[in-house]
Every structure is written in C-alpha cells, then in structure tokens.
CSV table of C-alpha atoms in Angstrom, one decimal:
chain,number,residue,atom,x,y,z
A,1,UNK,CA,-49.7,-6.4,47.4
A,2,UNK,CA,-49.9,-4.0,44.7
A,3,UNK,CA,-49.2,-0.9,46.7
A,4,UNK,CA,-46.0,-2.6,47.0
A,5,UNK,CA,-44.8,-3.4,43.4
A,6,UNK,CA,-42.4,-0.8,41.8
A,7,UNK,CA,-44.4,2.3,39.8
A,8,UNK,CA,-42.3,0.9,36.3
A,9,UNK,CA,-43.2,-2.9,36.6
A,10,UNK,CA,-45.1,-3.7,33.7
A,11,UNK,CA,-47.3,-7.2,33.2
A,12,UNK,CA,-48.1,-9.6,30.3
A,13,UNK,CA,-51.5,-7.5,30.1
A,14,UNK,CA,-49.8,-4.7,29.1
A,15,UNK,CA,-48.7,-6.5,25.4
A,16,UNK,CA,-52.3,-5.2,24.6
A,17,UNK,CA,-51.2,-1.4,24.9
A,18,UNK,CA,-47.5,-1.5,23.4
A,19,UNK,CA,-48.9,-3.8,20.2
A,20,UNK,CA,-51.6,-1.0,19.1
A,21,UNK,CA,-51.0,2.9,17.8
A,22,UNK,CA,-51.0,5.1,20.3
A,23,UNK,CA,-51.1,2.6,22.5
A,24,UNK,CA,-47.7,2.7,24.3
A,25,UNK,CA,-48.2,6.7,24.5
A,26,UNK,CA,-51.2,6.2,26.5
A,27,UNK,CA,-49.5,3.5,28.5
A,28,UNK,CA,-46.8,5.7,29.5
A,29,UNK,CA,-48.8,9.1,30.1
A,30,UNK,CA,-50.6,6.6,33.0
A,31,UNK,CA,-47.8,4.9,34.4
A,32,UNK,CA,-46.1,8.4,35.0
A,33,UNK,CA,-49.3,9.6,36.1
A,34,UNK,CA,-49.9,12.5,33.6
A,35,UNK,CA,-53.0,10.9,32.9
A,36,UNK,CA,-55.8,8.6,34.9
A,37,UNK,CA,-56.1,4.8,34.3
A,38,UNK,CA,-59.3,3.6,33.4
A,39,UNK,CA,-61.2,2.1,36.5
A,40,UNK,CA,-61.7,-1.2,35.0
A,41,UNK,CA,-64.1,-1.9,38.2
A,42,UNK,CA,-66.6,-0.4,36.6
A,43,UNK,CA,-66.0,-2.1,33.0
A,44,UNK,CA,-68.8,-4.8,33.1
A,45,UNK,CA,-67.3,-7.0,30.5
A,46,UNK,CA,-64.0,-7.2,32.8
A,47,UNK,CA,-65.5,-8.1,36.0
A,48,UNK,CA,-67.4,-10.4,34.0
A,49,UNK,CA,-64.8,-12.3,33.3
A,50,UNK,CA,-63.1,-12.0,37.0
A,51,UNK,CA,-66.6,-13.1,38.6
A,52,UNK,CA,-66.6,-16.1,35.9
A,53,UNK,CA,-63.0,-17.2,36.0
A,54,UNK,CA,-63.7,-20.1,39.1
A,55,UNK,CA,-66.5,-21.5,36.6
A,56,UNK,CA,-64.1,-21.3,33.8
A,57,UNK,CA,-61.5,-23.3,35.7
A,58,UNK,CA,-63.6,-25.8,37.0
A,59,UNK,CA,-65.0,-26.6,33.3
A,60,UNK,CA,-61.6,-26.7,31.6
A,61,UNK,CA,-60.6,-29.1,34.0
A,62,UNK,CA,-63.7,-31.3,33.6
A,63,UNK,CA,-63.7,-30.8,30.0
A,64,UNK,CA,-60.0,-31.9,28.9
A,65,UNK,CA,-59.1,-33.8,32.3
A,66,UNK,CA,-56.2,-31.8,33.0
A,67,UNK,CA,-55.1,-30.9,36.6
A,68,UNK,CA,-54.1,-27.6,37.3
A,69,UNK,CA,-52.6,-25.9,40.1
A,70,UNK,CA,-56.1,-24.5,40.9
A,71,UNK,CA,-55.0,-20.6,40.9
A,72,UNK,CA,-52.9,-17.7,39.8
A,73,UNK,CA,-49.2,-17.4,39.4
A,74,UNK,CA,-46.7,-15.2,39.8
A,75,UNK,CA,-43.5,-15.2,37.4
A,76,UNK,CA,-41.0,-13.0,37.8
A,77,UNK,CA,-38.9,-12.4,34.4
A,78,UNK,CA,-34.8,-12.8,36.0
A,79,UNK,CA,-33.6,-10.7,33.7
A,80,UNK,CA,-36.4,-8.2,33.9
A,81,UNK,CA,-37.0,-8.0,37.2
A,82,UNK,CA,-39.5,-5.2,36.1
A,83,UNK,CA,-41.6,-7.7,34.0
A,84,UNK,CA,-43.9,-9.6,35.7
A,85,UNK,CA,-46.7,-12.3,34.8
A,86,UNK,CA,-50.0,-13.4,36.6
A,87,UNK,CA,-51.7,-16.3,34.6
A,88,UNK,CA,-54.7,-17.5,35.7
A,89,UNK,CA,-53.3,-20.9,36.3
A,90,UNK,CA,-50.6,-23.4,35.0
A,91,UNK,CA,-50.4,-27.1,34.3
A,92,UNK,CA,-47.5,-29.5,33.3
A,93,UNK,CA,-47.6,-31.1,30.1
A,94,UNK,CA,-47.1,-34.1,29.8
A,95,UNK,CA,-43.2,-33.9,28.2
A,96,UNK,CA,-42.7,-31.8,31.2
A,97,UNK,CA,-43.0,-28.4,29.8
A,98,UNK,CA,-44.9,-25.8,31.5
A,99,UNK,CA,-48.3,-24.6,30.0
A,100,UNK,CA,-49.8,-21.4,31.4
A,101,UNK,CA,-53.3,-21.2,31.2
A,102,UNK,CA,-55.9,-17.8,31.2
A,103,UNK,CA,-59.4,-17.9,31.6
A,104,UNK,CA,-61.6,-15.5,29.4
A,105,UNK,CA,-65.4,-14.9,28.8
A,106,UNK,CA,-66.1,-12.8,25.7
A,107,UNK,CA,-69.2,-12.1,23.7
A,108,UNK,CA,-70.4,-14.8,21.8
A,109,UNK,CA,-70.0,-12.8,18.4
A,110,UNK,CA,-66.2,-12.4,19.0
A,111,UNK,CA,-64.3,-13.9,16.3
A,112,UNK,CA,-62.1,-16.7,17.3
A,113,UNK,CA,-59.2,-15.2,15.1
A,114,UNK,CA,-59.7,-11.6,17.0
A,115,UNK,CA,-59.5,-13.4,20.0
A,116,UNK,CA,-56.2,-15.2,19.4
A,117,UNK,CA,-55.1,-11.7,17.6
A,118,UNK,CA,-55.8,-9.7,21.4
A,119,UNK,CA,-54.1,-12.2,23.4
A,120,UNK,CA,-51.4,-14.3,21.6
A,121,UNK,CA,-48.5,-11.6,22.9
A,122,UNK,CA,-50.1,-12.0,26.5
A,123,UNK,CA,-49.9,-15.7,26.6
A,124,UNK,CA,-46.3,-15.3,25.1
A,125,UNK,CA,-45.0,-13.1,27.8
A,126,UNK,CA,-46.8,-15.2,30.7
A,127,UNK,CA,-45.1,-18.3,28.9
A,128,UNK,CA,-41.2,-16.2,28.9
A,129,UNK,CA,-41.6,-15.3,32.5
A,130,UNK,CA,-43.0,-18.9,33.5
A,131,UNK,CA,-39.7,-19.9,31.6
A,132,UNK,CA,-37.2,-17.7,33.5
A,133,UNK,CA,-38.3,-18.3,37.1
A,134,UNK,CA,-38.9,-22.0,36.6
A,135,UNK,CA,-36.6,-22.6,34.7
A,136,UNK,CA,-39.1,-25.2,32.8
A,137,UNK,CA,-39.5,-25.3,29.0
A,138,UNK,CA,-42.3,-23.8,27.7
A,139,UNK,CA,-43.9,-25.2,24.6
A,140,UNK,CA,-47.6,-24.0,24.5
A,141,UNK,CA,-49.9,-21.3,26.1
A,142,UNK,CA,-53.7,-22.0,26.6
A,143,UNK,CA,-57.0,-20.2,26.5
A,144,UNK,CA,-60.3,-21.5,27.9
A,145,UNK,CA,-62.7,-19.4,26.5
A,146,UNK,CA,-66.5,-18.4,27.5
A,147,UNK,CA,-68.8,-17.3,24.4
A,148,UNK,CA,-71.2,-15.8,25.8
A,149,UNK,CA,-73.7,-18.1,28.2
A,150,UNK,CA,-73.5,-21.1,25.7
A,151,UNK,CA,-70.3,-22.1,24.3
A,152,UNK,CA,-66.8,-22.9,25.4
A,153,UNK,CA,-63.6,-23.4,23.5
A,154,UNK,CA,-59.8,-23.9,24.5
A,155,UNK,CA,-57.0,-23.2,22.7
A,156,UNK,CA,-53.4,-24.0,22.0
A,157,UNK,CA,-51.2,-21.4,21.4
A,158,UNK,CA,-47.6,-22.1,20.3
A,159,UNK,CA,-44.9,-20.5,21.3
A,160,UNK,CA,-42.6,-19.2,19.3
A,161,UNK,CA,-39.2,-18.1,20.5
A,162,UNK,CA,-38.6,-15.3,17.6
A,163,UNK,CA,-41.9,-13.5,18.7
A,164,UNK,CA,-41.0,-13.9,22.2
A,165,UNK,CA,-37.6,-12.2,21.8
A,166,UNK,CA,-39.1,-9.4,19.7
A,167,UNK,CA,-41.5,-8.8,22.5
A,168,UNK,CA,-39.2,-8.5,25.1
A,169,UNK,CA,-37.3,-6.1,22.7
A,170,UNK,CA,-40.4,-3.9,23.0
A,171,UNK,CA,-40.9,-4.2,26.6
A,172,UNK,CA,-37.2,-3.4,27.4
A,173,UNK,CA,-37.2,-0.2,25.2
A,174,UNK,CA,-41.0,0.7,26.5
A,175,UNK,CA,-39.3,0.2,30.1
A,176,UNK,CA,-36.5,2.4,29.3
A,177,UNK,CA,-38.5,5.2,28.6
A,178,UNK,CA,-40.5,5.1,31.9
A,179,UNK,CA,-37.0,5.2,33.7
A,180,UNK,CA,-35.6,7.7,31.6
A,181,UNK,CA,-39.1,9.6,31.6
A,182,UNK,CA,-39.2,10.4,28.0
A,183,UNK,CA,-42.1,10.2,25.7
A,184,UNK,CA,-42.1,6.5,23.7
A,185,UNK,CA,-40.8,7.1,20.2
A,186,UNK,CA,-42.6,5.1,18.0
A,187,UNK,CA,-40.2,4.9,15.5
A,188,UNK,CA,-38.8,2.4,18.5
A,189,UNK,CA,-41.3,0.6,19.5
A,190,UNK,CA,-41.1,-2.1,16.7
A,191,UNK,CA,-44.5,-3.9,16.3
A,192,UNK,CA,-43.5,-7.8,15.6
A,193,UNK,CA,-45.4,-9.8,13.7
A,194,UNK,CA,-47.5,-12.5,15.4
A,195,UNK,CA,-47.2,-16.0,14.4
A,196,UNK,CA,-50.2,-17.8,12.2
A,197,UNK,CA,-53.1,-18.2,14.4
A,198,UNK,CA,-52.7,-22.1,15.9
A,199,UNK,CA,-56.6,-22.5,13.5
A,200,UNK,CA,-57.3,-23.9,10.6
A,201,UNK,CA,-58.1,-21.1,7.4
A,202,UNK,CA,-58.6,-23.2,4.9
A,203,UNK,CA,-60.8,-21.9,1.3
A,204,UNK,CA,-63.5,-24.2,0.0
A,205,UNK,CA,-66.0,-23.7,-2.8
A,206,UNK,CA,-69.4,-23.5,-1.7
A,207,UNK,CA,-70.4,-23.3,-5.2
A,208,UNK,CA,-72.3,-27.7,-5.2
A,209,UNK,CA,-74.0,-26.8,-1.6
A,210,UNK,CA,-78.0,-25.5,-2.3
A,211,UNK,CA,-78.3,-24.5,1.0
A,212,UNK,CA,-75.7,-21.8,0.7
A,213,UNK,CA,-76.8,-20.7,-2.5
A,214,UNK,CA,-80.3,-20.3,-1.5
A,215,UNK,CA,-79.2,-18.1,1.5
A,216,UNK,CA,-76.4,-16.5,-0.4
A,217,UNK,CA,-78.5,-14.9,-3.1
A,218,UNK,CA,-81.0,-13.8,-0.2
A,219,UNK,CA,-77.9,-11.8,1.0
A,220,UNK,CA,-77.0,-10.2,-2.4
A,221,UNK,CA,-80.6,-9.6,-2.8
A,222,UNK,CA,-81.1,-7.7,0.6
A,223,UNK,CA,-78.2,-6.4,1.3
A,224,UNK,CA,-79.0,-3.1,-0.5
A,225,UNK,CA,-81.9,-2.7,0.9
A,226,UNK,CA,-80.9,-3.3,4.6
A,227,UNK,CA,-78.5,-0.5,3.6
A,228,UNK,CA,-81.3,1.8,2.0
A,229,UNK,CA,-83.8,1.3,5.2
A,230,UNK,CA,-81.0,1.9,7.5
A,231,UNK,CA,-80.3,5.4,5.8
A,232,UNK,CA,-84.2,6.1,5.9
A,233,UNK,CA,-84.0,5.2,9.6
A,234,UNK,CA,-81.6,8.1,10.1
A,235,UNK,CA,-82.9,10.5,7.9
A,236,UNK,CA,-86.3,10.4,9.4
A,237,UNK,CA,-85.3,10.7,13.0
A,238,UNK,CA,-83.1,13.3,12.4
A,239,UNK,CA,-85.8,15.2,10.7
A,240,UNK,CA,-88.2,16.0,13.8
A,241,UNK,CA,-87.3,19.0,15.9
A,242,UNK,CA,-86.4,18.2,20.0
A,243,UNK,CA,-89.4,19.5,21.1
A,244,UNK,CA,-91.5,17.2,19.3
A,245,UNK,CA,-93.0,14.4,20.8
A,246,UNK,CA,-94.7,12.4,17.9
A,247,UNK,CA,-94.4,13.0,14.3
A,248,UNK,CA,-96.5,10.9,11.9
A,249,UNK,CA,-97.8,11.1,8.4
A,250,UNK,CA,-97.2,8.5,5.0
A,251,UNK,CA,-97.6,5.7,7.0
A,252,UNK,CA,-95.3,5.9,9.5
A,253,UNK,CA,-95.0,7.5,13.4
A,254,UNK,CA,-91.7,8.8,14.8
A,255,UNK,CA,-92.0,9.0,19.3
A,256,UNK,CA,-89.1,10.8,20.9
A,257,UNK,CA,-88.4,10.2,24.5
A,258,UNK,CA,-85.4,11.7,26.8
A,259,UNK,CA,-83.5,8.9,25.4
A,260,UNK,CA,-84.3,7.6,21.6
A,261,UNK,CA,-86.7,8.4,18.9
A,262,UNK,CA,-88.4,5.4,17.5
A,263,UNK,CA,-90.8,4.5,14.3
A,264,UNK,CA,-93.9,2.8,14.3
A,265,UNK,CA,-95.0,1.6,11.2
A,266,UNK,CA,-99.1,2.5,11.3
A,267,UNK,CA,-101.7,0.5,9.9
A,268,UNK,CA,-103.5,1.9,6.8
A,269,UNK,CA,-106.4,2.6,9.6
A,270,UNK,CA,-104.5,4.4,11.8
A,271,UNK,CA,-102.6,7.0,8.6
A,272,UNK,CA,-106.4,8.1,8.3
C-alpha cells in the first residue's frame, strides 16, 4: 500500500521532475512536505490515461501478438532499495530479455519526438530496476501509445547502459538530499543527455512534389496575415470597456459575456 512505502522512495515517474529546471526543487519541497503535490485525480488527461490503460493493453496485444503478463509490476532497484518501478506491464522477448512495457494516451497533436523526449528516462529506470530484481537482461523498453480517439503507435526504446548509469547518478544524489534534508543543488544534479530518439529524422527535398508547393506558398502567403488578424482579434476585444455588452460599428460586432468576448462579422445590411 502506499501508506506503507518509505516518505524518500522515489519512482521511474519521477525522471520527469529531476530532468527539467526547477524541477528537482519542486520535487523535493513536496516530498519533505514544504509544499502540496498536485492532486493528479483531478488532472483529466491523467485519469484519461488510467481509465484507458485496460483498452490500451488489450490492443497492443492484438496488434503485435505479444503476450504479456496482463498487469503492473513492481521492481525493486537492490542497490537502491529507495528506487522503485511500476510499469504497466512486462513481456519476454524472444532472446530472453525482459521488455517493460507502459501504456499512454496523449493528444493526437503530440509530437512523436516530444513523446519519446518525456518518457525515454522513465522507460530507462523501469528497465534498470526490472534488471536488478530479475536479474534478466534488459535490452528494450516499449510504449503503446493512444493519439487521441483514432490512432495507435508502439514504440521501441533502446536501452542504453551509459544513460542508465547517469540516471541513477541523479537519482542517488536527488536521494541524498531528501535524507540529508538540504535543498538540491543544481550544480549537482547533472542533466544527461538522452540517446537519439529510436525514429527515423531523415531530410528530403520537397522541391519536384506540386502538391507541397501549391500548399507551401499558401503558407508563406497567409502566414502574415493569420498573424495580422490575430493581433486585430486582441486589439479589438481589449478595446470595449467591462460593462459593455455589445460594441459594433465598421462592420464588425464585439458580445461580451461573464466568460469571453466574441466578434461577429455583420453583413453590409446589418452595419446600417
């Protein structure tokens, strides 16, 4: 239970925090409770992904063929007792090697290389605890990944054993401060560098294709003007005073509610 687990332990999850600025002095302030965590239950996007994860597992398995072990895990670093790891689920490849596996649903904008950027170091520290209390090789991490409603991808993530040691090297001297209760010193908490994204990022010349240079000079041609009516927008909205309800006049009506002011473009009939 988590009421039981030790006030310092810290999970893969936490990678998220100790790899961005300011992050591990937020993470600390929380942990030594001189300031309140976020209540993620209320976080739609994150209990999105909790209420989707059975779905999620169910298609990755249909899609690739792959039996799992059909839940979480717990991995517990021997080394670290204090570092522990909950993938979503785990499979054996088919050398031998463990693969740990999470299940995500992100918007279907999200960039594929964002994605991997937010949660390469998690997959690295599930794979290094899987490792230690297993004592089975780990050669890859996996995501299976919601877009959205309409798309689904998985990826391979390799793991490297350099960024895994530089990891634990920041979790061990992030861990050391919570015992020692001091501040994190960021001239200490040494950022690695994460391996090349396991994508392709080739270049190609687009220059032969009509297609893209029809809709590329559409792009140059608006793009200033998307720019210039998004200034407008602001400018005229922040013109009306609070009390004012409508505001029209050179062809145009601005309605303010408790929550928004909107524009109406009027017909010529209507500006009379």
């Amino acid at each position: 239970m988590l009421h039981d687990r030790p006030w310092h332990q810290l999970g893969a999850s936490a990678a998220y925090s100790l790899l961005r600025k300011g992050g591990p002095q937020k993470l600390w302030m929380e942990m030594t409770n001189r300031a309140v965590r976020d209540d993620l239950s209320e976080v739609l996007r994150v209990q999105m992904g909790i209420h989707t994860e059975p779905l999620n597992r169910r298609w990755y398995c249909q899609e690739t063929g792959f039996d799992t072990l059909g839940r979480e895990v717990e991995y517990t670093h021997r080394d670290h007792e204090w570092l522990v790891a909950h993938p979503d689920d785990m499979r054996f490849a088919d050398d031998g090697s463990l693969v740990v596996i999470d299940y995500k649903h992100t918007s279907d904008q999200m960039l594929e290389h964002r994605l991997l950027q937010n949660y390469t170091a998690q997959i690295h520290i599930q794979a290094a605890c899987a490792a230690s209390a297993t004592g089975h090789g780990t050669k890859i991490g996996e995501l299976s990944v919601f877009f959205g409603n309409g798309r689904w991808r998985r990826f391979e993530i390799p793991i490297a054993d350099d960024y895994t040691d530089a990891l634990l090297k920041l979790y061990k001297n992030f861990h050391d401060c919570l015992i020692e209760d001091r501040p994190p010193d960021p001239a200490s908490m040494d950022v690695p560098d994460q391996p090349p994204p396991p994508v392709p990022y080739l270049e190609t010349d687009m220059s032969l294709d009509n297609a893209w240079a029809e809709n590329a000079a559409t792009y140059i041609r608006t793009k200033l003007a998307a720019s210039e009516h998004k200034n407008a927008d602001r400018a005229l909205k922040d013109r009306i005073a609070d009390d004012v309800r409508i505001a029209t006049g050179h062809g145009i009506a601005v309605t303010q509610t408790a929550k928004r002011r909107t524009i109406k473009i009027l017909e010529s009939s209507d500006d009379e």
